[in-house]
Amino acid sequence: MSSSNDQTLKTYNQNISLYVANSPPDLSNEFRAWFDKKFLGHKTSIKILEVGSGRGIAARYIESKGYKVDRTDASQEFVNLMKLEGEDAKLLSILTDNIVAHYDVVLAEAVFLHFTTTELTVVLKKIFDSLTDGGLLIFTLKKGSGSKIEREKMNGPRFFQYWQEKSITDVLTRLKYDQIIIEKIGDYRSSKLDWLMVSARRGV
């Protein structure tokens, strides 16, 4: 784990109450519509892993559609919060831990933006290996260039890596993902930057 990721995780663990207070309590309509489109046609019996569940907002919405989500997070405080709310959640650092099962869908909402390019490449390869044939990966990134440390909302440093459509497509293609689709949503989560909504599949 890099020093930047270690510090980001420390900020979440130490300031979780600030994150909860300053974040939307539910998914945006745009995100709901995106999820609905990505899950269209999938049987509710599919196995789903969420990386970086946070407060479990995305998982709750997906489960309202009849699916079951394996909630995980690298932050012990987020795992504790989900458990206090009656959810089954496990500690998983996608950077350092192995994924011990195979999944039909892996999702990560506002998680991969905290990884350097090298870290994300490792994570995407690990997820590729955990997906069933034709399995789906869906995740979000912030659109932009370069990287920086931000203190907004959390009263502590968090690392952010910004991406362009071509740069993330190139990484996914090198790792043998196919059916790569990237959609752009402006002002998602009241951000000043556009968000990239990315989906890709493990080829059969």
Coordinates of N, CA and C in Angstrom, one line a residue:
M1 N 0.8 -1.2 0.0 CA 0.0 0.0 0.0 C 0.9 1.2 0.0
S2 N 0.6 2.2 -0.9 CA 1.4 3.4 -1.0 C 1.1 4.3 0.2
S3 N 2.0 5.3 0.5 CA 1.8 6.2 1.6 C 0.6 7.1 1.3
S4 N 0.3 7.4 0.0 CA -0.9 8.2 -0.3 C -2.2 7.5 0.1
N5 N -2.2 6.2 -0.3 CA -3.4 5.4 0.0 C -3.5 5.2 1.5
D6 N -2.4 4.9 2.2 CA -2.4 4.7 3.6 C -3.0 6.0 4.3
Q7 N -2.6 7.1 3.9 CA -3.1 8.4 4.5 C -4.5 8.6 4.2
T8 N -5.0 8.3 3.0 CA -6.4 8.4 2.6 C -7.2 7.5 3.5
L9 N -6.8 6.3 3.7 CA -7.6 5.4 4.5 C -7.6 5.9 6.0
K10 N -6.5 6.4 6.4 CA -6.4 6.9 7.8 C -7.4 8.1 8.0
T11 N -7.5 8.9 6.9 CA -8.4 10.1 7.0 C -9.9 9.6 7.1
Y12 N -10.2 8.6 6.3 CA -11.6 8.0 6.4 C -11.9 7.4 7.8
N13 N -10.9 6.7 8.3 CA -11.1 6.1 9.7 C -11.2 7.1 10.8
Q14 N -10.5 8.2 10.7 CA -10.5 9.2 11.7 C -11.6 10.2 11.6
N15 N -12.2 10.3 10.4 CA -13.2 11.4 10.2 C -14.5 10.9 9.6
I16 N -14.8 9.7 9.9 CA -16.0 9.1 9.2 C -17.3 9.9 9.5
S17 N -17.4 10.5 10.7 CA -18.6 11.3 11.0 C -18.7 12.5 10.0
L18 N -17.6 13.1 9.7 CA -17.6 14.2 8.8 C -18.0 13.8 7.4
Y19 N -17.6 12.6 7.0 CA -17.9 12.1 5.7 C -19.4 11.8 5.6
V20 N -20.0 11.2 6.6 CA -21.4 10.9 6.7 C -22.2 12.2 6.7
A21 N -21.8 13.2 7.4 CA -22.5 14.5 7.5 C -22.5 15.3 6.2
N22 N -21.4 15.1 5.4 CA -21.2 16.0 4.2 C -21.5 15.2 2.9
S23 N -22.0 14.0 3.0 CA -22.3 13.3 1.8 C -23.8 13.0 1.6
P24 N -24.2 12.9 0.4 CA -25.7 12.7 0.1 C -26.1 11.4 0.8
P25 N -27.3 11.3 1.4 CA -27.8 10.1 2.0 C -28.3 9.0 1.1
D26 N -28.3 9.3 -0.2 CA -28.8 8.4 -1.1 C -28.2 8.6 -2.5
L27 N -28.4 7.7 -3.4 CA -27.9 7.8 -4.7 C -28.6 8.8 -5.5
S28 N -27.9 9.5 -6.5 CA -28.6 10.4 -7.3 C -29.4 9.7 -8.3
N29 N -30.4 10.4 -8.9 CA -31.2 9.8 -10.0 C -30.4 9.3 -11.1
E30 N -29.3 10.1 -11.5 CA -28.5 9.6 -12.6 C -27.8 8.3 -12.3
F31 N -27.4 8.2 -11.0 CA -26.7 6.9 -10.7 C -27.7 5.8 -10.6
R32 N -28.9 6.0 -10.1 CA -29.9 4.9 -10.1 C -30.2 4.5 -11.5
A33 N -30.3 5.4 -12.4 CA -30.6 5.1 -13.8 C -29.5 4.3 -14.4
W34 N -28.3 4.7 -14.1 CA -27.1 3.9 -14.6 C -27.0 2.5 -14.1
F35 N -27.3 2.3 -12.8 CA -27.3 1.0 -12.3 C -28.4 0.2 -12.9
D36 N -29.6 0.7 -13.0 CA -30.7 0.0 -13.6 C -30.3 -0.5 -15.0
K37 N -29.7 0.3 -15.8 CA -29.3 -0.1 -17.1 C -28.2 -1.2 -17.1
K38 N -27.3 -1.1 -16.2 CA -26.2 -2.1 -16.1 C -26.7 -3.4 -15.6
F39 N -27.7 -3.4 -14.8 CA -28.2 -4.7 -14.2 C -29.4 -5.3 -15.0
L40 N -29.8 -4.6 -16.1 CA -30.9 -5.0 -16.9 C -30.6 -6.4 -17.5
G41 N -31.5 -7.3 -17.3 CA -31.3 -8.7 -17.8 C -30.5 -9.6 -17.0
H42 N -29.9 -9.2 -15.9 CA -29.2 -10.1 -15.0 C -30.2 -10.8 -14.1
K43 N -29.9 -12.1 -13.8 CA -30.7 -12.8 -12.9 C -30.4 -12.3 -11.5
T44 N -31.4 -12.3 -10.6 CA -31.1 -11.8 -9.2 C -30.2 -12.8 -8.4
S45 N -30.0 -14.0 -9.0 CA -29.1 -15.0 -8.3 C -27.7 -14.8 -8.5
I46 N -27.3 -13.8 -9.3 CA -25.9 -13.5 -9.6 C -25.1 -13.1 -8.3
K47 N -23.8 -13.4 -8.3 CA -22.9 -13.1 -7.2 C -22.3 -11.7 -7.4
I48 N -22.5 -10.8 -6.4 CA -22.1 -9.4 -6.6 C -21.1 -9.0 -5.4
L49 N -20.0 -8.5 -5.8 CA -19.1 -7.9 -4.8 C -19.0 -6.4 -4.9
E50 N -19.2 -5.7 -3.8 CA -18.9 -4.3 -3.8 C -17.6 -4.0 -3.1
V51 N -16.7 -3.3 -3.8 CA -15.4 -2.9 -3.2 C -15.6 -1.4 -2.7
G52 N -15.3 -1.2 -1.4 CA -15.4 0.1 -0.9 C -16.9 0.5 -0.7
S53 N -17.6 -0.2 0.1 CA -19.1 0.0 0.2 C -19.4 1.3 1.0
G54 N -18.4 1.7 1.8 CA -18.7 3.0 2.5 C -19.9 2.8 3.5
R55 N -20.9 3.6 3.3 CA -22.1 3.6 4.1 C -23.1 2.5 3.6
G56 N -22.8 1.9 2.4 CA -23.7 0.9 1.9 C -24.8 1.4 1.1
I57 N -24.7 2.6 0.6 CA -25.8 3.3 -0.1 C -26.1 2.6 -1.5
A58 N -25.0 2.3 -2.2 CA -25.2 1.6 -3.5 C -25.7 0.2 -3.3
A59 N -25.2 -0.5 -2.3 CA -25.7 -1.9 -2.1 C -27.1 -1.9 -1.7
R60 N -27.6 -1.0 -0.9 CA -29.0 -0.9 -0.5 C -29.9 -0.8 -1.7
Y61 N -29.5 0.1 -2.6 CA -30.3 0.3 -3.8 C -30.4 -0.9 -4.7
I62 N -29.2 -1.5 -4.9 CA -29.2 -2.7 -5.7 C -30.0 -3.9 -5.1
E63 N -29.9 -4.0 -3.8 CA -30.6 -5.0 -3.1 C -32.1 -4.7 -3.1
S64 N -32.5 -3.5 -3.2 CA -34.0 -3.2 -3.4 C -34.5 -3.7 -4.7
K65 N -33.7 -4.1 -5.6 CA -34.1 -4.7 -6.9 C -34.1 -6.2 -6.8
G66 N -33.8 -6.8 -5.6 CA -33.9 -8.2 -5.5 C -32.5 -8.9 -5.5
Y67 N -31.4 -8.2 -5.6 CA -30.1 -8.8 -5.6 C -29.5 -8.9 -4.2
K68 N -28.4 -9.7 -4.1 CA -27.7 -9.7 -2.8 C -26.3 -9.2 -3.1
V69 N -25.8 -8.3 -2.2 CA -24.4 -7.7 -2.4 C -23.5 -8.1 -1.3
D70 N -22.3 -8.6 -1.6 CA -21.3 -8.8 -0.6 C -20.6 -7.4 -0.3
R71 N -20.9 -6.8 0.8 CA -20.3 -5.5 1.1 C -18.9 -5.6 1.7
T72 N -18.0 -4.8 1.3 CA -16.7 -4.8 1.8 C -16.1 -3.4 1.8
D73 N -15.2 -3.1 2.7 CA -14.5 -1.8 2.7 C -13.1 -2.0 3.4
A74 N -12.2 -1.2 2.9 CA -10.8 -1.2 3.5 C -10.8 -0.4 4.8
S75 N -11.8 0.4 5.1 CA -11.9 1.2 6.3 C -12.7 0.4 7.4
Q76 N -12.0 0.1 8.5 CA -12.7 -0.6 9.6 C -13.9 0.2 10.1
E77 N -13.8 1.5 10.1 CA -14.8 2.3 10.6 C -16.1 2.2 9.7
F78 N -15.9 2.1 8.4 CA -17.1 1.9 7.5 C -17.7 0.6 7.7
V79 N -16.8 -0.4 7.9 CA -17.3 -1.8 8.2 C -18.1 -1.8 9.5
N80 N -17.6 -1.1 10.5 CA -18.3 -1.0 11.8 C -19.7 -0.3 11.6
L81 N -19.7 0.8 10.8 CA -20.9 1.5 10.6 C -22.0 0.6 9.9
M82 N -21.6 -0.1 8.9 CA -22.6 -1.0 8.2 C -23.1 -2.0 9.2
K83 N -22.2 -2.6 10.0 CA -22.7 -3.6 10.9 C -23.6 -3.0 12.0
L84 N -23.4 -1.8 12.4 CA -24.3 -1.2 13.4 C -25.7 -0.9 12.7
E85 N -25.7 -0.8 11.4 CA -27.0 -0.6 10.7 C -27.6 -1.9 10.3
G86 N -27.0 -3.0 10.8 CA -27.6 -4.4 10.6 C -27.2 -5.0 9.3
E87 N -26.1 -4.5 8.7 CA -25.7 -5.1 7.4 C -24.5 -6.0 7.7
D88 N -24.4 -7.1 6.8 CA -23.2 -8.0 6.9 C -22.1 -7.3 6.0
A89 N -21.0 -7.0 6.6 CA -19.9 -6.3 5.9 C -18.6 -6.9 6.4
K90 N -17.6 -6.9 5.4 CA -16.3 -7.5 5.7 C -15.2 -6.5 5.4
L91 N -14.1 -6.6 6.1 CA -13.0 -5.8 5.9 C -12.2 -6.4 4.7
L92 N -12.0 -5.6 3.7 CA -11.2 -6.0 2.5 C -10.5 -4.8 1.9
S93 N -9.2 -4.9 1.9 CA -8.3 -4.0 1.2 C -8.1 -4.6 -0.2
I94 N -8.7 -4.0 -1.2 CA -8.5 -4.6 -2.6 C -7.1 -4.4 -3.1
L95 N -6.3 -3.5 -2.5 CA -4.9 -3.4 -2.8 C -4.0 -4.5 -2.3
T96 N -4.3 -5.0 -1.1 CA -3.4 -5.9 -0.4 C -4.0 -7.3 -0.2
D97 N -5.3 -7.4 -0.2 CA -6.0 -8.7 0.1 C -6.4 -9.4 -1.2
N98 N -6.6 -10.7 -1.1 CA -7.0 -11.5 -2.3 C -8.5 -11.6 -2.3
I99 N -9.1 -11.7 -3.4 CA -10.6 -11.9 -3.6 C -10.7 -13.4 -3.6
V100 N -11.4 -14.0 -2.6 CA -11.4 -15.4 -2.4 C -12.5 -16.2 -3.1
A101 N -13.4 -15.5 -3.8 CA -14.5 -16.1 -4.5 C -14.5 -15.5 -5.9
H102 N -15.4 -16.1 -6.8 CA -15.6 -15.6 -8.1 C -17.0 -14.9 -8.1
Y103 N -17.0 -13.8 -8.9 CA -18.2 -13.0 -8.9 C -18.7 -12.7 -10.3
D104 N -20.0 -12.5 -10.5 CA -20.5 -12.2 -11.8 C -20.5 -10.7 -12.0
V105 N -20.5 -9.9 -10.9 CA -20.4 -8.5 -11.0 C -19.6 -8.0 -9.8
V106 N -18.7 -7.0 -10.1 CA -17.9 -6.3 -9.1 C -18.2 -4.8 -9.3
L107 N -18.5 -4.1 -8.3 CA -18.8 -2.7 -8.4 C -18.0 -1.9 -7.4
A108 N -17.6 -0.7 -7.8 CA -16.8 0.2 -6.9 C -17.2 1.6 -7.2
E109 N -18.0 2.2 -6.3 CA -18.6 3.6 -6.6 C -17.7 4.6 -5.8
A110 N -17.0 5.5 -6.5 CA -16.2 6.5 -5.9 C -15.1 5.9 -5.0
V111 N -14.4 4.9 -5.5 CA -13.3 4.2 -4.8 C -12.0 4.3 -5.6
F112 N -12.1 3.9 -6.8 CA -10.8 3.7 -7.6 C -10.1 5.1 -7.9
L113 N -10.8 6.2 -7.6 CA -10.2 7.5 -7.8 C -9.2 7.8 -6.8
H114 N -9.1 7.0 -5.7 CA -8.1 7.1 -4.7 C -6.8 6.4 -4.9
F115 N -6.7 5.7 -6.1 CA -5.6 4.9 -6.4 C -4.7 5.5 -7.4
T116 N -3.4 5.4 -7.3 CA -2.5 5.8 -8.4 C -2.8 4.9 -9.6
T117 N -2.2 5.3 -10.7 CA -2.4 4.5 -11.9 C -1.8 3.1 -11.8
T118 N -0.7 3.0 -11.1 CA -0.1 1.7 -10.9 C -0.9 0.9 -10.0
E119 N -1.4 1.5 -8.9 CA -2.3 0.8 -8.0 C -3.6 0.3 -8.6
L120 N -4.2 1.2 -9.4 CA -5.4 0.8 -10.1 C -5.2 -0.3 -11.1
T121 N -4.1 -0.3 -11.8 CA -3.8 -1.4 -12.7 C -3.7 -2.7 -12.0
V122 N -3.1 -2.8 -10.8 CA -3.0 -4.0 -10.0 C -4.4 -4.4 -9.6
V123 N -5.2 -3.5 -9.1 CA -6.6 -3.8 -8.7 C -7.4 -4.3 -9.8
L124 N -7.4 -3.7 -11.0 CA -8.2 -4.1 -12.1 C -7.8 -5.5 -12.6
K125 N -6.5 -5.8 -12.5 CA -6.1 -7.2 -12.8 C -6.6 -8.2 -11.8
K126 N -6.6 -7.9 -10.6 CA -7.1 -8.7 -9.5 C -8.6 -9.0 -9.7
I127 N -9.3 -8.0 -10.0 CA -10.7 -8.1 -10.2 C -11.0 -8.9 -11.5
F128 N -10.2 -8.7 -12.5 CA -10.4 -9.5 -13.8 C -10.3 -11.0 -13.5
D129 N -9.3 -11.3 -12.7 CA -9.1 -12.7 -12.3 C -10.2 -13.3 -11.5
S130 N -10.9 -12.4 -10.8 CA -12.0 -12.9 -9.9 C -13.4 -13.0 -10.6
L131 N -13.5 -12.4 -11.8 CA -14.8 -12.4 -12.5 C -15.0 -13.7 -13.2
T132 N -16.3 -14.1 -13.2 CA -16.7 -15.2 -14.1 C -16.5 -14.8 -15.5
D133 N -16.6 -15.8 -16.4 CA -16.5 -15.5 -17.9 C -17.7 -14.6 -18.2
G134 N -17.4 -13.5 -18.9 CA -18.5 -12.5 -19.2 C -18.9 -11.6 -18.0
G135 N -18.2 -11.8 -16.9 CA -18.5 -11.0 -15.7 C -18.3 -9.5 -15.9
L136 N -19.1 -8.7 -15.1 CA -19.1 -7.3 -15.3 C -18.5 -6.5 -14.2
L137 N -17.6 -5.5 -14.5 CA -17.1 -4.6 -13.6 C -17.7 -3.2 -13.9
I138 N -18.2 -2.6 -12.8 CA -18.7 -1.2 -13.0 C -18.1 -0.3 -11.9
F139 N -17.7 0.9 -12.3 CA -17.0 1.8 -11.3 C -17.1 3.2 -11.8
T140 N -16.7 4.1 -10.9 CA -16.7 5.6 -11.2 C -15.4 6.2 -11.0
L141 N -15.1 7.2 -11.8 CA -13.8 8.0 -11.7 C -14.2 9.4 -11.8
K142 N -13.3 10.3 -11.4 CA -13.4 11.7 -11.7 C -12.6 12.1 -12.9
K143 N -13.3 12.8 -13.8 CA -12.7 13.2 -15.1 C -11.7 14.4 -14.8
G144 N -10.5 14.3 -15.4 CA -9.5 15.4 -15.3 C -8.2 14.9 -15.6
S145 N -7.1 15.6 -15.2 CA -5.8 15.3 -15.5 C -4.9 15.4 -14.2
G146 N -4.0 14.5 -14.1 CA -3.0 14.5 -13.0 C -3.6 14.0 -11.7
S147 N -3.0 14.4 -10.6 CA -3.5 13.9 -9.3 C -3.2 15.0 -8.3
K148 N -3.9 14.9 -7.1 CA -3.6 15.9 -6.0 C -4.1 15.4 -4.7
I149 N -3.7 16.0 -3.7 CA -4.2 15.7 -2.3 C -5.2 16.8 -2.0
E150 N -6.4 16.3 -1.6 CA -7.5 17.2 -1.2 C -7.9 17.0 0.2
R151 N -8.4 18.1 0.8 CA -8.9 18.1 2.2 C -10.3 18.4 2.3
E152 N -11.0 18.6 1.2 CA -12.4 18.9 1.2 C -13.3 17.9 1.8
K153 N -14.2 18.3 2.7 CA -15.2 17.5 3.3 C -14.7 16.7 4.5
M154 N -13.4 16.3 4.5 CA -12.9 15.3 5.5 C -12.0 15.8 6.6
N155 N -11.6 17.1 6.5 CA -10.6 17.6 7.5 C -9.4 16.8 7.6
G156 N -9.0 16.2 6.4 CA -7.8 15.4 6.4 C -7.4 15.1 5.0
P157 N -6.2 14.7 4.7 CA -5.7 14.6 3.3 C -6.3 13.3 2.7
R158 N -6.7 13.4 1.4 CA -7.1 12.2 0.6 C -6.5 12.4 -0.8
F159 N -6.0 11.3 -1.3 CA -5.4 11.3 -2.6 C -6.4 11.1 -3.7
F160 N -6.3 11.9 -4.8 CA -7.3 11.7 -5.9 C -6.4 11.6 -7.2
Q161 N -6.7 10.6 -8.0 CA -6.2 10.5 -9.3 C -7.3 10.8 -10.3
Y162 N -7.0 11.7 -11.3 CA -8.1 12.0 -12.3 C -7.8 11.3 -13.6
W163 N -8.8 11.1 -14.4 CA -8.8 10.2 -15.6 C -9.5 10.9 -16.8
Q164 N -9.0 10.5 -18.0 CA -9.7 10.8 -19.2 C -10.3 9.5 -19.8
E165 N -11.2 9.6 -20.6 CA -11.8 8.4 -21.2 C -10.8 7.5 -21.8
K166 N -9.9 8.1 -22.6 CA -8.9 7.3 -23.3 C -7.9 6.6 -22.4
S167 N -7.5 7.3 -21.3 CA -6.5 6.7 -20.4 C -7.0 5.5 -19.7
I168 N -8.3 5.5 -19.2 CA -8.8 4.4 -18.5 C -9.2 3.3 -19.5
T169 N -9.6 3.6 -20.7 CA -9.9 2.6 -21.8 C -8.6 1.9 -22.1
D170 N -7.5 2.6 -22.2 CA -6.2 1.9 -22.5 C -5.8 0.9 -21.5
V171 N -6.0 1.3 -20.2 CA -5.6 0.4 -19.1 C -6.5 -0.9 -19.1
L172 N -7.8 -0.7 -19.3 CA -8.7 -1.8 -19.3 C -8.4 -2.7 -20.5
T173 N -8.1 -2.1 -21.6 CA -7.9 -2.9 -22.8 C -6.6 -3.8 -22.7
R174 N -5.5 -3.2 -22.1 CA -4.3 -3.9 -21.9 C -4.5 -5.1 -21.0
L175 N -5.5 -5.0 -20.1 CA -5.8 -6.1 -19.1 C -6.8 -7.1 -19.7
K176 N -7.2 -6.9 -20.9 CA -8.0 -7.9 -21.7 C -9.5 -7.7 -21.4
Y177 N -9.9 -6.6 -20.7 CA -11.4 -6.3 -20.6 C -11.9 -6.0 -22.0
D178 N -13.2 -6.3 -22.2 CA -13.8 -5.9 -23.4 C -15.2 -5.3 -23.1
Q179 N -15.9 -4.9 -24.2 CA -17.2 -4.2 -24.0 C -17.1 -3.0 -23.1
I180 N -16.1 -2.3 -23.2 CA -15.8 -1.1 -22.4 C -16.8 0.0 -22.8
I181 N -17.5 0.5 -21.8 CA -18.5 1.6 -22.0 C -18.2 2.7 -21.0
I182 N -18.0 3.9 -21.4 CA -17.8 5.0 -20.5 C -18.8 6.1 -20.8
E183 N -19.5 6.5 -19.7 CA -20.5 7.6 -19.8 C -20.1 8.7 -18.9
K184 N -20.4 9.9 -19.2 CA -20.1 11.1 -18.4 C -21.3 11.7 -17.8
I185 N -21.2 12.0 -16.5 CA -22.3 12.6 -15.7 C -21.7 13.9 -15.1
G186 N -22.3 15.0 -15.4 CA -21.8 16.3 -14.8 C -22.5 16.6 -13.5
D187 N -21.7 17.2 -12.6 CA -22.3 17.6 -11.3 C -22.8 16.5 -10.4
Y188 N -22.3 15.3 -10.7 CA -22.6 14.2 -9.8 C -22.0 14.3 -8.5
R189 N -22.8 14.1 -7.4 CA -22.3 14.3 -6.0 C -22.0 15.8 -5.8
S190 N -22.6 16.7 -6.5 CA -22.3 18.1 -6.4 C -20.8 18.4 -6.6
S191 N -20.2 17.6 -7.4 CA -18.8 17.9 -7.7 C -18.6 18.9 -8.8
K192 N -17.5 19.6 -8.7 CA -17.2 20.6 -9.8 C -16.6 19.9 -11.0
L193 N -16.3 18.7 -10.9 CA -15.8 17.9 -12.0 C -16.8 16.9 -12.5
D194 N -16.7 16.6 -13.8 CA -17.6 15.5 -14.3 C -17.1 14.2 -13.8
W195 N -18.0 13.2 -13.8 CA -17.7 11.9 -13.3 C -17.8 10.9 -14.5
L196 N -16.9 10.0 -14.6 CA -16.9 8.9 -15.6 C -17.5 7.7 -15.0
M197 N -18.5 7.2 -15.7 CA -19.2 6.0 -15.2 C -18.8 4.9 -16.2
V198 N -18.0 3.9 -15.7 CA -17.3 3.0 -16.5 C -17.8 1.6 -16.3
S199 N -18.0 0.8 -17.4 CA -18.3 -0.6 -17.2 C -17.5 -1.4 -18.3
A200 N -17.1 -2.6 -17.9 CA -16.3 -3.4 -18.7 C -16.5 -4.9 -18.3
R201 N -16.3 -5.8 -19.3 CA -16.5 -7.2 -19.0 C -15.3 -8.0 -19.2
R202 N -15.2 -9.1 -18.5 CA -14.2 -10.1 -18.8 C -14.7 -11.0 -20.0
G203 N -13.9 -11.0 -21.0 CA -14.3 -11.7 -22.2 C -14.4 -13.2 -22.0
V204 N -15.3 -13.8 -22.7 CA -15.5 -15.3 -22.6 C -14.4 -16.0 -23.3

